[in-house]
Short mmCIF file of C-alpha atoms in Angstrom, two decimals:
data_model
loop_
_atom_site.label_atom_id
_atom_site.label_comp_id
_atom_site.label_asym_id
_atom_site.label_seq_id
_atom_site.Cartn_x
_atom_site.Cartn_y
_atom_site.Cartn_z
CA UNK A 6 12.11 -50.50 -26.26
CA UNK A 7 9.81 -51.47 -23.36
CA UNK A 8 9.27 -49.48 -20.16
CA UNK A 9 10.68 -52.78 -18.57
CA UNK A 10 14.18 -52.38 -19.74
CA UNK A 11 16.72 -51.52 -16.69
CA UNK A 12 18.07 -47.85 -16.68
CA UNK A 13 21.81 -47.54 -17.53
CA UNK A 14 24.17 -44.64 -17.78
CA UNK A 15 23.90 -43.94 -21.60
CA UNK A 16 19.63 -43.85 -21.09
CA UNK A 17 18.21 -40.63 -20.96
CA UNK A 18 14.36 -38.61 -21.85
CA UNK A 19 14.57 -37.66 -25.27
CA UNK A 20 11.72 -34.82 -26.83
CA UNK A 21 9.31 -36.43 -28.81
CA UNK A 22 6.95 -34.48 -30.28
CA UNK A 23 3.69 -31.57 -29.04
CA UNK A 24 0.16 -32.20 -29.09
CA UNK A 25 -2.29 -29.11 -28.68
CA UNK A 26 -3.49 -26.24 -29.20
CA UNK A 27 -5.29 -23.30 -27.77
CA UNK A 28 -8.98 -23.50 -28.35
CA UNK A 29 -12.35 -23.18 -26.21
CA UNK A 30 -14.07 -25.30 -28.57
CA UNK A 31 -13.63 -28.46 -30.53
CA UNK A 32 -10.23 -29.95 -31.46
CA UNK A 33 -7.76 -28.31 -28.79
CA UNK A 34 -7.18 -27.61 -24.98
CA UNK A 35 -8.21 -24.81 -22.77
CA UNK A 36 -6.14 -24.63 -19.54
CA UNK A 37 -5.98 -28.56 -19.31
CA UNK A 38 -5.41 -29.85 -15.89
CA UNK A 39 -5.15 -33.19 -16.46
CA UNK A 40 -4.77 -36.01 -18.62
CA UNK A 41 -5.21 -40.04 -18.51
CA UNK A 42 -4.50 -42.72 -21.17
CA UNK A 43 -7.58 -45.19 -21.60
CA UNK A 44 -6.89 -48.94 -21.86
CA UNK A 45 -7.64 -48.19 -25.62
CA UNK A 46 -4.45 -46.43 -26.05
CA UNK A 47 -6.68 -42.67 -26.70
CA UNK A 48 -5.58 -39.45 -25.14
CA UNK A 49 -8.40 -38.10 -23.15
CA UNK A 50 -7.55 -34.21 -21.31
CA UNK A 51 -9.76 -32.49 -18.74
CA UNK A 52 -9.82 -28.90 -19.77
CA UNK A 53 -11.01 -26.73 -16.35
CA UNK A 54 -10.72 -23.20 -18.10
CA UNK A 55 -10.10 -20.52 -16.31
CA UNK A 56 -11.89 -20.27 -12.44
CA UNK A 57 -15.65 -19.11 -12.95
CA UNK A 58 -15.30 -18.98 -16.72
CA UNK A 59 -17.25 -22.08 -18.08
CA UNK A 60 -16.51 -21.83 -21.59
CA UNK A 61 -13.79 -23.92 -22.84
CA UNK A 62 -14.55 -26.99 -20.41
CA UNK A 63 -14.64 -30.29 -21.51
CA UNK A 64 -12.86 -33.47 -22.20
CA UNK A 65 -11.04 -33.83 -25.84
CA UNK A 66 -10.58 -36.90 -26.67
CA UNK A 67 -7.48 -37.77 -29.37
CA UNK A 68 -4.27 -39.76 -29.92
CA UNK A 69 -0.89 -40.16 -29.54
CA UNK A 70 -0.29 -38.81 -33.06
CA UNK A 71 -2.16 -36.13 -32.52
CA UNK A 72 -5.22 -37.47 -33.71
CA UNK A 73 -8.66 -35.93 -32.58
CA UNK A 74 -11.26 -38.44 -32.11
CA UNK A 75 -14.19 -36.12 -30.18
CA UNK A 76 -14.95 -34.00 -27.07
CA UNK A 77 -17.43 -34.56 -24.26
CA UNK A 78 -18.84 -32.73 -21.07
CA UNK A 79 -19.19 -28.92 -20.69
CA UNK A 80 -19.81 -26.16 -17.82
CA UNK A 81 -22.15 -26.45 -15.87
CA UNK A 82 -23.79 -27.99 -12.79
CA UNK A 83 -26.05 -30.64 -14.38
CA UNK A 84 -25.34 -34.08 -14.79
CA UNK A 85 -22.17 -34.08 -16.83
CA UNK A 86 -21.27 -30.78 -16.29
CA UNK A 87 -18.27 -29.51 -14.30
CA UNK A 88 -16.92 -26.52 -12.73
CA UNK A 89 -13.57 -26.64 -11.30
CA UNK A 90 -13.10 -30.11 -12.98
CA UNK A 91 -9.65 -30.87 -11.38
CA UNK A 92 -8.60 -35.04 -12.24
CA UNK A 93 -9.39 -37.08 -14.87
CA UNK A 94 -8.71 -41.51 -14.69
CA UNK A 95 -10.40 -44.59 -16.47
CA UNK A 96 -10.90 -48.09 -15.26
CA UNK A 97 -9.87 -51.30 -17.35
CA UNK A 98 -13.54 -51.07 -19.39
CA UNK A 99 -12.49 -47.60 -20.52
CA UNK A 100 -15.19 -45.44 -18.27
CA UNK A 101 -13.92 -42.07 -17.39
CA UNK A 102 -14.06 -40.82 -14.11
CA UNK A 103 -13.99 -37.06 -13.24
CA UNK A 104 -13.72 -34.88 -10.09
CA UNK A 105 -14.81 -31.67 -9.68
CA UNK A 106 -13.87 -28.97 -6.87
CA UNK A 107 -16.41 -26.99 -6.84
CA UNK A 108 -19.38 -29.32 -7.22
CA UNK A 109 -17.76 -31.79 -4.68
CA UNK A 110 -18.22 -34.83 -6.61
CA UNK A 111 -17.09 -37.25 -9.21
CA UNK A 112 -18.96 -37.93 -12.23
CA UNK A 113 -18.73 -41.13 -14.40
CA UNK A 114 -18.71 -41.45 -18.27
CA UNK A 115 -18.33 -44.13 -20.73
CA UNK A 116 -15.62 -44.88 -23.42
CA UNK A 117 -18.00 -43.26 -25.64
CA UNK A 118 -18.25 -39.91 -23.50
CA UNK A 119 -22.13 -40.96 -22.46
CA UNK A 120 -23.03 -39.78 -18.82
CA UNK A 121 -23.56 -42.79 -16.59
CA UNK A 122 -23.51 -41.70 -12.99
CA UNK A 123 -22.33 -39.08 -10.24
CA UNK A 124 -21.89 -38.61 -6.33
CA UNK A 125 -20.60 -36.76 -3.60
CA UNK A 126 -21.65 -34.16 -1.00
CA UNK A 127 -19.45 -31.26 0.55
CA UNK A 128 -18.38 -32.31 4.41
CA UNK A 129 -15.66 -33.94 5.83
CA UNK A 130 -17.79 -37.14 7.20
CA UNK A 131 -16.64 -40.33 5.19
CA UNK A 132 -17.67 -40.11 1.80
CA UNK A 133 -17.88 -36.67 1.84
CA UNK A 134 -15.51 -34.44 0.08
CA UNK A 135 -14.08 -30.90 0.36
CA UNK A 136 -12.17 -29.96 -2.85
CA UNK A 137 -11.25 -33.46 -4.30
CA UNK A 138 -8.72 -33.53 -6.75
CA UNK A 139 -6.21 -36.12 -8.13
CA UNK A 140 -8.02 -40.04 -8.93
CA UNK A 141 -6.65 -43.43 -9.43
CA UNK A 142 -8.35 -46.48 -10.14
CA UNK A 143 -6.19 -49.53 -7.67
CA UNK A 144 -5.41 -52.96 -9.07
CA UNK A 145 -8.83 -54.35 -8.33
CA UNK A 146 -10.39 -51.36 -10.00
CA UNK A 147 -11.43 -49.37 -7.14
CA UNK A 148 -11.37 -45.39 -6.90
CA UNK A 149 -8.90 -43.78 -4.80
CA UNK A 150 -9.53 -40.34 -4.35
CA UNK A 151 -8.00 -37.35 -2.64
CA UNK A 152 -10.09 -35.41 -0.80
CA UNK A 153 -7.31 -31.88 -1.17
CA UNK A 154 -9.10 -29.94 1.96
CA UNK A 155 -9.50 -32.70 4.24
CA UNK A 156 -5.91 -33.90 3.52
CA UNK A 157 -7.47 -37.52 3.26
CA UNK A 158 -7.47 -40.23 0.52
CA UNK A 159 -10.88 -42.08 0.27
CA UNK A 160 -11.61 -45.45 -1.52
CA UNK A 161 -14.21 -45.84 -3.11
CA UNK A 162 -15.92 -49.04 -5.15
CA UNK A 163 -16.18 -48.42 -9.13
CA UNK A 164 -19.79 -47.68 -8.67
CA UNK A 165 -19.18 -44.87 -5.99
CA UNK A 166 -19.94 -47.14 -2.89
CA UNK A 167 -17.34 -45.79 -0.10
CA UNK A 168 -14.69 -48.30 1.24
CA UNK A 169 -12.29 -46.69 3.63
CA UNK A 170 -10.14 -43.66 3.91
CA UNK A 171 -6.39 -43.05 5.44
CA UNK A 172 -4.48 -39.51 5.89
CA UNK A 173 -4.58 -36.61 8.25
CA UNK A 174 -3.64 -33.11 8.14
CA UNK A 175 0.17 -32.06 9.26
CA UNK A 176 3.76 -32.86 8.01
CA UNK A 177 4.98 -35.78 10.10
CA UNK A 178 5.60 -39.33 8.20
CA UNK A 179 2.22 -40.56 6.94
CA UNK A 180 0.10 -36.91 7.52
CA UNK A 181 -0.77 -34.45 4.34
CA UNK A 182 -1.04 -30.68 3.88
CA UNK A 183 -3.34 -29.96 0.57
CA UNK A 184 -2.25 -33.41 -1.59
CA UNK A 185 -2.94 -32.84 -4.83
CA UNK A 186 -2.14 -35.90 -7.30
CA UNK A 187 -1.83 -40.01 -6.51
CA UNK A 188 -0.90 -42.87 -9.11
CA UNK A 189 -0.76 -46.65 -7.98
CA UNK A 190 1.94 -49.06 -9.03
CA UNK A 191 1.64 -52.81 -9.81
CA UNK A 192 1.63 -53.80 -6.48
CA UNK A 193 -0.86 -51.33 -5.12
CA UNK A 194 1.09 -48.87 -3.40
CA UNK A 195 -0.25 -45.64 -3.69
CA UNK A 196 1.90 -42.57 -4.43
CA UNK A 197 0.99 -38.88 -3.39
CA UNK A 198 2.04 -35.55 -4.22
CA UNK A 199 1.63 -33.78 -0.94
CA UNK A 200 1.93 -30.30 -2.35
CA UNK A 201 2.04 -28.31 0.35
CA UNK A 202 4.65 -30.56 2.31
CA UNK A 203 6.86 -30.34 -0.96
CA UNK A 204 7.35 -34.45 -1.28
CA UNK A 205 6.15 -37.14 -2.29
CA UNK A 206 4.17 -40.32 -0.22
CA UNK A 207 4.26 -43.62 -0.30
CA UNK A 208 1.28 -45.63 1.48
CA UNK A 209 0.70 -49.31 1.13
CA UNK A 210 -2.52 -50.66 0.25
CA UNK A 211 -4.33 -50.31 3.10
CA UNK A 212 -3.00 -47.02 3.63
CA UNK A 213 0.26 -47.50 6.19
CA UNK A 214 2.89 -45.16 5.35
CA UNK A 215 6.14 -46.66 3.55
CA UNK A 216 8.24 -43.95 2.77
CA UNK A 217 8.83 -40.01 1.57
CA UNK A 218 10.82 -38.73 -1.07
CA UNK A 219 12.01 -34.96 -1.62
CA UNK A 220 12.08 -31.54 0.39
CA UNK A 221 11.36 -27.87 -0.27
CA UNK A 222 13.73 -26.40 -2.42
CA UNK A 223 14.95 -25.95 -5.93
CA UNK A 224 17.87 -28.25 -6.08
CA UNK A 225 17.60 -31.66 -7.72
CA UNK A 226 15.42 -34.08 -6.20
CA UNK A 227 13.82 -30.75 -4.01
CA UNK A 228 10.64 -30.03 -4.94
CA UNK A 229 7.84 -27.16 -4.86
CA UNK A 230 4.46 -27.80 -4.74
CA UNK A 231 4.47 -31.07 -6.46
CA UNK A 232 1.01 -31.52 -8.47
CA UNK A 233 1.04 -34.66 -10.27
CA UNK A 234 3.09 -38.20 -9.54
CA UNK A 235 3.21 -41.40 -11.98
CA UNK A 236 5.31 -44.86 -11.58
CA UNK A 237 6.64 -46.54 -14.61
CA UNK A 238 6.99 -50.63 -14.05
CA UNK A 239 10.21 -50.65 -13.58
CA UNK A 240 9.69 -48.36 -10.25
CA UNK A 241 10.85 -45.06 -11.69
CA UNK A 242 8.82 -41.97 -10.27
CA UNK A 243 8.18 -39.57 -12.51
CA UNK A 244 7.08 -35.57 -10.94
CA UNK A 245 5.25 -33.09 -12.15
CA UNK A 246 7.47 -29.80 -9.72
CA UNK A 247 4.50 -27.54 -10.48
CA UNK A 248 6.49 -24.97 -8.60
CA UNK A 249 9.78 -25.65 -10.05
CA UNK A 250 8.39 -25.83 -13.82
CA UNK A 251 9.99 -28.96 -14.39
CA UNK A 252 9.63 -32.53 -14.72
CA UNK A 253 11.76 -34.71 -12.18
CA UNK A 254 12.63 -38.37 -12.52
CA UNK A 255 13.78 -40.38 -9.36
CA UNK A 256 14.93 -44.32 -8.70
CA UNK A 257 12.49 -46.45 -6.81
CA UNK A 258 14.02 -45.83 -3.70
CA UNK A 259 14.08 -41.78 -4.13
CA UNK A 260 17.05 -40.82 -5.60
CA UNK A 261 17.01 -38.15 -8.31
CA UNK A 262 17.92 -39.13 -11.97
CA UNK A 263 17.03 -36.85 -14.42
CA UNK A 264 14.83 -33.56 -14.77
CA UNK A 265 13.32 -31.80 -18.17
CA UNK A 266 12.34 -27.92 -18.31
CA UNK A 267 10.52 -28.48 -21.77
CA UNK A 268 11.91 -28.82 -25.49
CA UNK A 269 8.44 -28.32 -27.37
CA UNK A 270 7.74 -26.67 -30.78
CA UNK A 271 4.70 -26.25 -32.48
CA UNK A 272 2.26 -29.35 -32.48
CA UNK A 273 0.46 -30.65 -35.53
CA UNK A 274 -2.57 -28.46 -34.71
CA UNK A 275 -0.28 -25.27 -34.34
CA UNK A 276 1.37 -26.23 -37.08
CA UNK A 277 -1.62 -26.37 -39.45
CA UNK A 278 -3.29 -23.30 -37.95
CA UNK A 279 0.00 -21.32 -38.62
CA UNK A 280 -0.46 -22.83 -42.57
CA UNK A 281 -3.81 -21.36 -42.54
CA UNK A 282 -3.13 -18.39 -40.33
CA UNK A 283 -0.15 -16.60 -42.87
CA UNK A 284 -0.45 -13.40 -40.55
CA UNK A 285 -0.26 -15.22 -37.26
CA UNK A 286 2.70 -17.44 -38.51
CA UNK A 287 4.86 -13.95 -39.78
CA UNK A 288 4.24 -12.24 -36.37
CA UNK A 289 5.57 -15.49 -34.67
CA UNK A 290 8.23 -15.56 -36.79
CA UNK A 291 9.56 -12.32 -36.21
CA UNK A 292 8.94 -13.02 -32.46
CA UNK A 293 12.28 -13.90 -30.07
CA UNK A 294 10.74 -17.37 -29.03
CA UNK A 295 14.02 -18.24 -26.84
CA UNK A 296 15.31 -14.78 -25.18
CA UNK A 297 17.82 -14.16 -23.61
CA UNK A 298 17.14 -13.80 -19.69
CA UNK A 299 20.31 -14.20 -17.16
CA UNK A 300 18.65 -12.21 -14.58
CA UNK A 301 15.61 -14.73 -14.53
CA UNK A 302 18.07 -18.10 -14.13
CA UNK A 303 16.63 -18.32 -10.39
CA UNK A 304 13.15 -17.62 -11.06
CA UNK A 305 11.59 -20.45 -13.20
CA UNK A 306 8.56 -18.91 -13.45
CA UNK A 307 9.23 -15.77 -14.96
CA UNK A 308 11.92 -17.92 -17.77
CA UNK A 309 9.17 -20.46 -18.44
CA UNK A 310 6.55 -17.88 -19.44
CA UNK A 311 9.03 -16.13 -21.51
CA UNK A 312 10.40 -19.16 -23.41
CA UNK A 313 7.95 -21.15 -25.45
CA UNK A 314 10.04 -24.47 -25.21
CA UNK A 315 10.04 -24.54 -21.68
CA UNK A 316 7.16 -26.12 -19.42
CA UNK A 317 4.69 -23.75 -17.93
CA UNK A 318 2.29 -25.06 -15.83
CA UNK A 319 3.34 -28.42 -16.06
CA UNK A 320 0.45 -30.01 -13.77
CA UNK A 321 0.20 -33.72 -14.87
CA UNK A 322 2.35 -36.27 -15.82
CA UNK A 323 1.40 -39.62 -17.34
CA UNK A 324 3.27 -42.67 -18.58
CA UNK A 325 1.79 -44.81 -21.07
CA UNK A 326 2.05 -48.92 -21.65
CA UNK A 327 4.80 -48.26 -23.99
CA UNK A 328 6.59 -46.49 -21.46
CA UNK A 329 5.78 -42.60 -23.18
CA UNK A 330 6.05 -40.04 -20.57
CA UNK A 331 2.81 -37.16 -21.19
CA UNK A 332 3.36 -33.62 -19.86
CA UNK A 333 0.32 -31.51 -19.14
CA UNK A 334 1.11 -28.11 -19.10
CA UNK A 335 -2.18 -25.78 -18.38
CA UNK A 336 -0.49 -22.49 -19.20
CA UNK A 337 0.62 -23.02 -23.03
CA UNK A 338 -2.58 -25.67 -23.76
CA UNK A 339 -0.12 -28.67 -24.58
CA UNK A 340 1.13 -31.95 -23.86
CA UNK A 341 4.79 -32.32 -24.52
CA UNK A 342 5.72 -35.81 -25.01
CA UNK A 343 9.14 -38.03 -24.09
CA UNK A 344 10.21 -41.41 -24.81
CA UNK A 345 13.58 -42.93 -23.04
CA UNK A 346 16.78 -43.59 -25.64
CA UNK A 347 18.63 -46.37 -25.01
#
């Protein structure tokens, strides 16, 4: 199977497998926020923590299989040090690039989690930033970032050198209230998850608006508070509904598909903790994982935090090159991960 492969009517996202587990140290995730797949094939997640609590940030490092590799970064304001540590992407040499809220800048690593560079001041002037959150790297390996507060995306060269910027606060075609995350196809057209408008944008290159997908709602292919947005190369777009705690699929030209509210067990990690852990593993046994809740059928919030399957939090979503889809979720410390069956 290839991520090239034309959708039919029999295709559908199948449950894979987990990969996590709740730790402020060491091999595990702590409130991730994000995640990117380096050109390497390796799994690296931003852990922010929670707000004003440093411990627990960093960057782990690990595989597909669930294999941990290392971590790198930590709280703080120094050079590689974060604080509200919102997006995480790589370029095609495998550097890491990270932005942080707080500090109001991004900071650059290497494959190897070495600190190379940072920049940014807080303002709204060009090149400034106020909040920045989600990253992409374009086809020409430039830094697209957007600037949440100033409702803005700003390009930037891979050395931090600013380019140009497009976007302005409001919710007419082409304008942005809070955006949050942004992927980039093949061709260069940049996608947005304008949270607070509840949609998704689609700018060309250079910025000029192409189209909008989704309303505010709860009904397929309505959305609430989007956070993250990925393309696969066959021009499905893949959500992250924050809001919604789901996953929704559409066509390339907007039309809803498929959604996913979560199917995950334990991970590997869990799995061996709960070996090691016999107390632990008895009181989640005797624990009613999947309750019963009619009364909380409208309210996915309250169902996803009582149901450990289900997605909560589900912040990022990622697609790797063999078409994988990655689910961040920053409430239950995991990545839940699909694969299409055909």
């Amino acid at each position: 199977m290839t991520s090239t492969q034309v959708l039919s009517s029999s295709d559908s996202m199948v449950y894979s497998h987990a990969i996590g587990i709740c730790t402020m140290r060491g091999r595990g995730f702590y409130c991730p926020v994000d995640t990117v797949i380096d050109p390497s094939g390796r799994i690296l997640v931003l852990n922010r923590s929670i707000d004003r609590d440093i411990e627990g940030i960093r960057v782990t490092v690990c595989g597909p299989n669930s294999e941990f590799y290392m971590v790198f970064g930590h709280g703080g304001t120094g050079n590689g040090e974060f604080i509200w540590p919102s997006s995480i992407t790589c370029d095609r040499s495998g550097n890491s690039y990270i932005a942080d809220q707080y500090l109001n800048r991004i900071s650059i690593f290497d494959p190897e989690g070495k600190f190379i560079s940072n920049w940014g001041t807080e303002g709204s002037l060009p090149g400034q930033f106020n909040g920045p959150s989600g990253l992409a790297m374009d086809p020409d390996d430039n830094l697209l970032v957007v600037d949440h507060l100033n409702n803005r995306i700003q390009k930037y060269t891979a050395r931090g050198e600013y380019m140009s910027q497009f976007g302005s606060s409001g919710p007419a075609e082409g304008e942005l209230d809070m955006p949050w995350g942004i992927d980039v196809n093949y061709k260069g057209e940049i996608f947005i998850a304008d949270w607070r408008n509840d949609r998704i944008q689609v700018f060309s290159t250079n910025g000029d608006f192409i189209a909008k997908f989704g309303e505010s709602g709860q009904e397929n292919g309505q959305l609430n508070r989007p956070s993250s947005v990925t393309v696969d190369t066959q021009g499905l777009i893949y959500i992250a509904d924050w809001g919604n705690e789901r996953i929704q699929i559409l066509d390339k030209e907007g039309n809803f598909v498929t959604k996913l509210r979560g199917d995950a067990g334990l991970s590997k990690w869990a799995d061996e903790f709960m070996t090691a852990n016999v107390d632990e593993a008895t009181a989640r046994e005797n624990s009613e994982m999947e309750p019963n809740l009619p009364h909380l059928k409208n309210d996915p919030h309250e169902e996803s935090s009582h149901i450990e399957k289900l997605f909560w939090g589900p912040v990022s979503v990622n697609i790797d090159s063999a078409g994988k889809l990655y689910v961040t979720e920053s409430n239950r410390h995991r990545i839940q991960v699909y694969d299409w069956s055909r």
